[in-house]
Coordinates of C-alpha atoms in Angstrom, one line a residue:
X5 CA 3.0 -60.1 37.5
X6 CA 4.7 -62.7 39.5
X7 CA 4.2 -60.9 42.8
X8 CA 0.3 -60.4 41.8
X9 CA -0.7 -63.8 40.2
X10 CA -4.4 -62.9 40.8
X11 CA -4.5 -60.1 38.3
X12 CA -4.2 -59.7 34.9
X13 CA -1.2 -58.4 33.2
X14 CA -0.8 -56.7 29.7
X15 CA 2.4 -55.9 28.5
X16 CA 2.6 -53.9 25.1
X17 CA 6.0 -53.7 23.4
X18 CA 7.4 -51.5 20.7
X19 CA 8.7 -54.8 18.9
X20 CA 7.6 -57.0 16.2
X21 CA 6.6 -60.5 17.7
X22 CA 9.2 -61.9 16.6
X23 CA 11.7 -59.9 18.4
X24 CA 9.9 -60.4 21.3
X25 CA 9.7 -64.3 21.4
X26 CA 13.5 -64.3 20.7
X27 CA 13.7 -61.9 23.8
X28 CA 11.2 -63.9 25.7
X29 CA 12.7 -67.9 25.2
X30 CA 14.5 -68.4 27.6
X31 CA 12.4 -67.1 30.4
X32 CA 9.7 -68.0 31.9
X33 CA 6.6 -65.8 31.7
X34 CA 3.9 -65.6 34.4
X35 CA 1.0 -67.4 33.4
X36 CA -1.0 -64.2 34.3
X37 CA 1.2 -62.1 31.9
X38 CA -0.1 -61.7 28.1
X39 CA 2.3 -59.7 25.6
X40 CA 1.3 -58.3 22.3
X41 CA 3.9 -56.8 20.1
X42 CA 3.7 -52.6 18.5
X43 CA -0.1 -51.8 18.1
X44 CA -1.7 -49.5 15.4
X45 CA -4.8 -49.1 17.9
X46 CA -4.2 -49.1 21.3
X47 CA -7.2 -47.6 22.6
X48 CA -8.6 -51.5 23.3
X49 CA -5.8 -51.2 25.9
X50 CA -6.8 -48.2 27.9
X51 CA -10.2 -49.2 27.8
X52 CA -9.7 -52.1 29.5
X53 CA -6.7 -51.2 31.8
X54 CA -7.1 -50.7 35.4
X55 CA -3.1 -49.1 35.9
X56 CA -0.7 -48.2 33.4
X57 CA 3.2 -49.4 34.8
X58 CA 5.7 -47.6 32.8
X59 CA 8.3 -49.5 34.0
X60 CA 11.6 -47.6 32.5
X61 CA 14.4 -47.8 34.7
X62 CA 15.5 -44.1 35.7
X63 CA 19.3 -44.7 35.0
X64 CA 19.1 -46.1 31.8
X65 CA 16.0 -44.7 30.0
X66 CA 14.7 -41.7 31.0
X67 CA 11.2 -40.8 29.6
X68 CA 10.9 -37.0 28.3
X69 CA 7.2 -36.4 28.2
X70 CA 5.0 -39.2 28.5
X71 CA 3.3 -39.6 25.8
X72 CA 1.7 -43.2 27.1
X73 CA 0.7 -41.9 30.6
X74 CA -1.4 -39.1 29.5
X75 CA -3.2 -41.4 27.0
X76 CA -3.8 -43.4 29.5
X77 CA -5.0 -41.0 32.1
X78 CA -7.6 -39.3 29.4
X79 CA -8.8 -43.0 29.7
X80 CA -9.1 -42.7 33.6
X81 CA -6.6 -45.1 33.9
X82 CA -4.3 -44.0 37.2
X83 CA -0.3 -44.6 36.1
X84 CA 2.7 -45.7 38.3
X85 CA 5.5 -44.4 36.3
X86 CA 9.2 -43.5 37.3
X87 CA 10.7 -40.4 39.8
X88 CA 12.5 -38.7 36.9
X89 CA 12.0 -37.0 33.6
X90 CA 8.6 -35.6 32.1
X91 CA 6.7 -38.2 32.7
X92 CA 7.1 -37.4 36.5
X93 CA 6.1 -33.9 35.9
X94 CA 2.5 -35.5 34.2
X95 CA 2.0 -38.0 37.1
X96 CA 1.0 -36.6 40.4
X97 CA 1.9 -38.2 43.1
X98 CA -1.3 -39.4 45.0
X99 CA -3.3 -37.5 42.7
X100 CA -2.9 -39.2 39.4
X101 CA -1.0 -41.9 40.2
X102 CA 2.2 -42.4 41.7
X103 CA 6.1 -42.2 40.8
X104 CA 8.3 -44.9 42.0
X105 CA 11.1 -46.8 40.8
X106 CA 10.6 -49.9 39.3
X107 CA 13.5 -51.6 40.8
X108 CA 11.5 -50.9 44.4
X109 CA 9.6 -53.9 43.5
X110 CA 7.9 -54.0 47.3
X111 CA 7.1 -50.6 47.3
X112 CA 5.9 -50.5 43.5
X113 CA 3.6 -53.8 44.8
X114 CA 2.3 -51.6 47.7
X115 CA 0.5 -48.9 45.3
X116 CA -0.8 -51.8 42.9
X117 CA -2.6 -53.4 45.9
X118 CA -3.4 -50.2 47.0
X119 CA -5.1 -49.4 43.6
X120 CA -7.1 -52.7 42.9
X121 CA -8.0 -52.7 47.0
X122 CA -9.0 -48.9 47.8
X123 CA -12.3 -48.4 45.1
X124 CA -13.1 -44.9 46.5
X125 CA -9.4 -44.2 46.2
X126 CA -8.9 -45.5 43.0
X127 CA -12.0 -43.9 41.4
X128 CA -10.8 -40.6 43.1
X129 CA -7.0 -40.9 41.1
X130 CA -9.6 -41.4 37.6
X131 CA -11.5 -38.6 38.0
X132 CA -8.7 -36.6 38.8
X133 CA -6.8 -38.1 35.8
X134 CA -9.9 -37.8 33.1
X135 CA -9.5 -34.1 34.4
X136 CA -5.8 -33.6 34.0
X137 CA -5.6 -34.8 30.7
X138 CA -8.5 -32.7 29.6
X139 CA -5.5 -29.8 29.8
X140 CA -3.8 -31.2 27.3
X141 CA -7.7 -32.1 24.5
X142 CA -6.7 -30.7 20.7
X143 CA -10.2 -27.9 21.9
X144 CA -7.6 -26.7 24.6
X145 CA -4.8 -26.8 22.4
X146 CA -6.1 -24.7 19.7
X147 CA -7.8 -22.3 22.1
X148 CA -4.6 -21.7 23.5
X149 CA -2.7 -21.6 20.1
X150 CA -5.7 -18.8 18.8
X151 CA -5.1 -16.6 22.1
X152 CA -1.0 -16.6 21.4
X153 CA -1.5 -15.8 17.7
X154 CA -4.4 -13.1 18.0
X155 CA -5.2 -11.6 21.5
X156 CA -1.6 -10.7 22.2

């Protein structure tokens, strides 16, 4: 947020607000920057997101599906998520988003630009994401469920 002061930042924790002004009172947040603690709904979110930054740090936290990315992409909403663990696997790179490490703060500001600057790229990486997801809708799931059980 502080490197892209022109746009808008939403940052959705798994915390009570509480928590997360404790965490938060010493520092100084961007004034672009909004946080809201856990959320029973978050399909306002998608809706309005442009990118979703999973910004877990590959040493420490390594995510094992994804759960957030392909939420998001079934939104159209291209993700920038980390090199390792299954939510790499769900994030093509160039195709539905990109993996980088969040600690490669110029290179995870290069696809952000990249993103909000390139509109015939960026609506390229949603369609492709709308369609990606779709492989993963509950009609696919039970389809494929129905073919295991009976047509073996």
């Amino acid at each position: 947020a502080e490197a892209n002061p022109d746009l808008p930042f939403e940052l959705v924790l798994n915390s009570t607000a509480a928590e997360i002004e404790t965490y938060f009172a010493e520092r100084q947040l961007p004034e672009n920057l909004t946080w809201y603690p856990a959320q029973e709904d978050v399909r306002p979110f998608y809706e309005r997101a442009r990118v979703l930054l999973n910004l877990s740090l590959p040493d420490q936290w390594v995510e094992t599906f994804g759960m957030t990315a392909l939420e998001a992409m079934s939104y159209g909403v291209p993700c920038i998520v980390p090199p390792v663990g299954g939510i790499a696997e769900l994030v093509q790179e160039g195709q539905t988003g990109y993996q980088v490490d969040s600690r490669r703060l110029p290179r995870l500001n290069e696809r952000i630009t990249e993103l909000f600057s390139n509109t015939l790229l960026y609506q390229q990486l949603s369609l492709n994401c709308r369609q990606f997801a779709q492989r993963f809708s509950s009609n696919r799931l039970v389809n494929d469920v129905y073919e295991v059980l009976f047509l073996i």
